[in-house]
PDB file of C-alpha atoms in Angstrom:
ATOM      1  CA  MET A   1      30.497-101.032 -77.555  1.00 52.00           C
ATOM      2  CA  LEU A   2      29.123 -98.512 -75.066  1.00 48.00           C
ATOM      3  CA  LEU A   3      31.782 -99.582 -72.560  1.00 47.00           C
ATOM      4  CA  LEU A   4      34.572 -98.961 -75.096  1.00 46.00           C
ATOM      5  CA  PHE A   5      33.131 -95.545 -75.991  1.00 53.00           C
ATOM      6  CA  GLY A   6      32.864 -94.615 -72.307  1.00 51.00           C
ATOM      7  CA  PHE A   7      36.439 -95.745 -71.664  1.00 53.00           C
ATOM      8  CA  GLY A   8      37.664 -93.671 -74.642  1.00 54.00           C
ATOM      9  CA  ILE A   9      35.910 -90.531 -73.366  1.00 55.00           C
ATOM     10  CA  TYR A  10      37.272 -91.154 -69.851  1.00 54.00           C
ATOM     11  CA  THR A  11      40.824 -91.633 -71.173  1.00 51.00           C
ATOM     12  CA  LEU A  12      40.679 -88.459 -73.281  1.00 52.00           C
ATOM     13  CA  ASN A  13      39.410 -86.389 -70.365  1.00 57.00           C
ATOM     14  CA  ILE A  14      42.009 -87.528 -67.805  1.00 59.00           C
ATOM     15  CA  GLN A  15      45.021 -86.980 -70.065  1.00 56.00           C
ATOM     16  CA  PRO A  16      46.973 -83.960 -68.845  1.00 61.00           C
ATOM     17  CA  LYS A  17      46.651 -81.053 -71.219  1.00 75.00           C
ATOM     18  CA  GLU A  18      49.715 -79.029 -72.127  1.00 87.00           C
ATOM     19  CA  ASN A  19      49.485 -75.392 -71.055  1.00 93.00           C
ATOM     20  CA  PHE A  20      50.759 -72.748 -73.449  1.00 93.00           C
ATOM     21  CA  SER A  21      50.619 -69.131 -74.544  1.00 96.00           C
ATOM     22  CA  GLU A  22      50.593 -67.968 -78.126  1.00 96.00           C
ATOM     23  CA  MET A  23      51.135 -64.687 -79.935  1.00 97.00           C
ATOM     24  CA  VAL A  24      50.517 -63.668 -83.543  1.00 96.00           C
ATOM     25  CA  ILE A  25      50.825 -60.457 -85.521  1.00 96.00           C
ATOM     26  CA  LEU A  26      47.759 -59.283 -87.438  1.00 97.00           C
ATOM     27  CA  ASN A  27      47.595 -56.615 -90.132  1.00 95.00           C
ATOM     28  CA  SER A  28      45.527 -53.424 -89.874  1.00 95.00           C
ATOM     29  CA  ASN A  29      42.415 -55.392 -90.912  1.00 94.00           C
ATOM     30  CA  GLY A  30      42.910 -57.837 -88.030  1.00 93.00           C
ATOM     31  CA  ILE A  31      43.982 -60.823 -90.135  1.00 94.00           C
ATOM     32  CA  ILE A  32      47.245 -62.682 -90.739  1.00 94.00           C
ATOM     33  CA  GLY A  33      49.281 -61.593 -93.779  1.00 94.00           C
ATOM     34  CA  ASN A  34      49.591 -58.489 -95.944  1.00 94.00           C
ATOM     35  CA  TYR A  35      51.695 -56.663 -93.350  1.00 95.00           C
ATOM     36  CA  PRO A  36      53.166 -53.209 -93.959  1.00 95.00           C
ATOM     37  CA  SER A  37      56.548 -54.029 -95.495  1.00 94.00           C
ATOM     38  CA  HIS A  38      57.333 -50.999 -97.674  1.00 96.00           C
ATOM     39  CA  LEU A  39      56.907 -47.522 -96.187  1.00 96.00           C
ATOM     40  CA  VAL A  40      58.068 -44.022 -96.962  1.00 97.00           C
ATOM     41  CA  PRO A  41      59.752 -42.050 -94.160  1.00 96.00           C
ATOM     42  CA  GLY A  42      57.198 -40.797 -91.660  1.00 95.00           C
ATOM     43  CA  GLU A  43      54.344 -42.944 -93.039  1.00 96.00           C
ATOM     44  CA  ASN A  44      52.026 -44.283 -90.344  1.00 97.00           C
ATOM     45  CA  ALA A  45      51.537 -48.046 -90.130  1.00 97.00           C
ATOM     46  CA  LEU A  46      49.321 -50.183 -87.926  1.00 97.00           C
ATOM     47  CA  ILE A  47      49.472 -53.801 -86.832  1.00 97.00           C
ATOM     48  CA  TYR A  48      47.857 -55.727 -83.989  1.00 98.00           C
ATOM     49  CA  VAL A  49      49.452 -58.174 -81.593  1.00 97.00           C
ATOM     50  CA  LEU A  50      47.143 -60.968 -80.458  1.00 98.00           C
ATOM     51  CA  VAL A  51      48.053 -62.946 -77.324  1.00 98.00           C
ATOM     52  CA  GLN A  52      46.071 -66.010 -76.307  1.00 97.00           C
ATOM     53  CA  ASN A  53      46.301 -67.603 -72.864  1.00 97.00           C
ATOM     54  CA  HIS A  54      45.931 -71.381 -72.571  1.00 97.00           C
ATOM     55  CA  GLU A  55      48.015 -71.690 -69.384  1.00 96.00           C
ATOM     56  CA  GLY A  56      45.187 -72.979 -67.178  1.00 95.00           C
ATOM     57  CA  MET A  57      45.117 -69.800 -65.071  1.00 95.00           C
ATOM     58  CA  PRO A  58      45.069 -66.005 -65.497  1.00 97.00           C
ATOM     59  CA  MET A  59      48.428 -64.622 -66.630  1.00 97.00           C
ATOM     60  CA  LEU A  60      50.019 -61.193 -66.422  1.00 98.00           C
ATOM     61  CA  TYR A  61      51.717 -60.624 -69.780  1.00 98.00           C
ATOM     62  CA  GLN A  62      54.154 -58.014 -70.988  1.00 98.00           C
ATOM     63  CA  ILE A  63      54.656 -57.201 -74.656  1.00 98.00           C
ATOM     64  CA  LYS A  64      57.783 -55.377 -75.799  1.00 98.00           C
ATOM     65  CA  VAL A  65      57.992 -53.939 -79.300  1.00 97.00           C
ATOM     66  CA  ILE A  66      61.501 -53.042 -80.449  1.00 96.00           C
ATOM     67  CA  LEU A  67      62.511 -51.380 -83.704  1.00 95.00           C
ATOM     68  CA  ASN A  68      66.036 -52.115 -84.821  1.00 93.00           C
ATOM     69  CA  ASN A  69      68.387 -51.922 -87.748  1.00 90.00           C
ATOM     70  CA  ASN A  70      72.179 -52.120 -87.863  1.00 82.00           C
ATOM     71  CA  ASN A  71      72.564 -48.776 -86.072  1.00 82.00           C
ATOM     72  CA  THR A  72      69.646 -48.436 -83.653  1.00 81.00           C
ATOM     73  CA  ASN A  73      67.635 -50.473 -81.190  1.00 90.00           C
ATOM     74  CA  ILE A  74      64.626 -48.517 -79.896  1.00 92.00           C
ATOM     75  CA  THR A  75      61.843 -49.810 -77.641  1.00 94.00           C
ATOM     76  CA  LEU A  76      58.626 -48.463 -79.158  1.00 93.00           C
ATOM     77  CA  TYR A  77      56.130 -50.030 -76.748  1.00 93.00           C
ATOM     78  CA  THR A  78      55.995 -51.857 -73.461  1.00 97.00           C
ATOM     79  CA  SER A  79      52.488 -52.881 -72.495  1.00 97.00           C
ATOM     80  CA  TYR A  80      50.990 -55.064 -69.753  1.00 98.00           C
ATOM     81  CA  ASN A  81      47.710 -56.923 -69.395  1.00 98.00           C
ATOM     82  CA  ILE A  82      46.121 -59.684 -67.333  1.00 98.00           C
ATOM     83  CA  VAL A  83      44.561 -62.289 -69.608  1.00 98.00           C
ATOM     84  CA  ASN A  84      42.151 -64.856 -68.209  1.00 97.00           C
ATOM     85  CA  ASN A  85      42.588 -68.530 -69.033  1.00 96.00           C
ATOM     86  CA  ASN A  86      41.387 -69.172 -72.598  1.00 97.00           C
ATOM     87  CA  GLY A  87      41.151 -65.407 -73.057  1.00 97.00           C
ATOM     88  CA  GLU A  88      42.935 -63.131 -75.473  1.00 97.00           C
ATOM     89  CA  TRP A  89      44.483 -59.685 -75.638  1.00 97.00           C
ATOM     90  CA  LYS A  90      44.528 -57.700 -78.877  1.00 97.00           C
ATOM     91  CA  LEU A  91      46.918 -54.750 -78.762  1.00 97.00           C
ATOM     92  CA  PRO A  92      47.131 -52.150 -81.570  1.00 97.00           C
ATOM     93  CA  ILE A  93      50.676 -51.078 -82.460  1.00 96.00           C
ATOM     94  CA  ALA A  94      50.919 -47.867 -84.486  1.00 96.00           C
ATOM     95  CA  PHE A  95      54.356 -46.844 -85.710  1.00 95.00           C
ATOM     96  CA  ALA A  96      56.172 -44.611 -88.169  1.00 95.00           C
ATOM     97  CA  ILE A  97      59.823 -44.791 -89.179  1.00 94.00           C
ATOM     98  CA  ASN A  98      61.454 -41.488 -90.064  1.00 93.00           C
ATOM     99  CA  SER A  99      64.714 -42.698 -91.602  1.00 91.00           C
ATOM    100  CA  THR A 100      65.414 -44.858 -94.629  1.00 94.00           C
ATOM    101  CA  GLY A 101      66.738 -48.394 -94.527  1.00 93.00           C
ATOM    102  CA  THR A 102      65.652 -51.889 -93.591  1.00 95.00           C
ATOM    103  CA  PHE A 103      64.215 -52.309 -90.114  1.00 96.00           C
ATOM    104  CA  LYS A 104      62.976 -55.175 -87.977  1.00 96.00           C
ATOM    105  CA  LEU A 105      59.953 -54.639 -85.789  1.00 96.00           C
ATOM    106  CA  GLU A 106      60.400 -57.267 -83.061  1.00 97.00           C
ATOM    107  CA  VAL A 107      57.534 -58.228 -80.757  1.00 97.00           C
ATOM    108  CA  MET A 108      58.445 -60.245 -77.654  1.00 98.00           C
ATOM    109  CA  LEU A 109      56.166 -61.849 -75.067  1.00 98.00           C
ATOM    110  CA  TYR A 110      56.928 -62.068 -71.332  1.00 98.00           C
ATOM    111  CA  TYR A 111      54.897 -63.370 -68.382  1.00 97.00           C
ATOM    112  CA  TYR A 112      55.069 -62.466 -64.703  1.00 97.00           C
ATOM    113  CA  ASN A 113      56.460 -65.234 -62.493  1.00 96.00           C
ATOM    114  CA  LEU A 114      55.014 -64.910 -58.974  1.00 92.00           C
ATOM    115  CA  THR A 115      57.742 -67.045 -57.401  1.00 94.00           C
ATOM    116  CA  LEU A 116      60.605 -65.019 -58.874  1.00 95.00           C
ATOM    117  CA  GLN A 117      58.605 -61.756 -58.727  1.00 96.00           C
ATOM    118  CA  ARG A 118      59.736 -60.647 -62.168  1.00 97.00           C
ATOM    119  CA  PHE A 119      58.862 -60.943 -65.844  1.00 97.00           C
ATOM    120  CA  ILE A 120      60.270 -63.950 -67.693  1.00 97.00           C
ATOM    121  CA  TYR A 121      60.763 -64.115 -71.458  1.00 97.00           C
ATOM    122  CA  THR A 122      58.516 -66.841 -72.933  1.00 96.00           C
ATOM    123  CA  ASN A 123      60.736 -67.472 -75.983  1.00 96.00           C
ATOM    124  CA  ILE A 124      57.737 -66.412 -78.057  1.00 96.00           C
ATOM    125  CA  PHE A 125      58.428 -63.642 -80.547  1.00 96.00           C
ATOM    126  CA  ASN A 126      57.440 -62.359 -83.963  1.00 96.00           C
ATOM    127  CA  GLN A 127      59.158 -59.952 -86.254  1.00 95.00           C
ATOM    128  CA  LEU A 128      58.293 -57.888 -89.259  1.00 96.00           C
ATOM    129  CA  VAL A 129      60.874 -56.677 -91.773  1.00 96.00           C
ATOM    130  CA  VAL A 130      60.052 -53.177 -93.031  1.00 96.00           C
ATOM    131  CA  SER A 131      61.847 -51.384 -95.853  1.00 96.00           C
ATOM    132  CA  VAL A 132      61.686 -47.595 -95.690  1.00 96.00           C
ATOM    133  CA  SER A 133      62.680 -45.629 -98.800  1.00 94.00           C
TER     134      SER A 133
END
């Protein structure tokens, strides 16, 4: 029995682990859900973007926050940070929208590729739909 248990532990520990990054949007209280979705023009709102690094090495990340509707596409934030392996980065995003309509707040995650010497889009994004009236 001990031999089987030892073999199971050995097998689990030698299996290659998949490396990944993740990103979530948190509300002003630092939890998932209850996001600002209805604002009046000029009202201040706050969210947090949480990035976690499970890539197996430190990563240089870039976060872009873009506000868009049918007529505009404005970059609100571009921020950079080095995140250690198994570390996290929590970035506050404060915003106000001065015109009425329905807007998307898009948050996109990039990482720096040393070989290509440029930021690469991770295909990880989140968005918040905000109605301003």
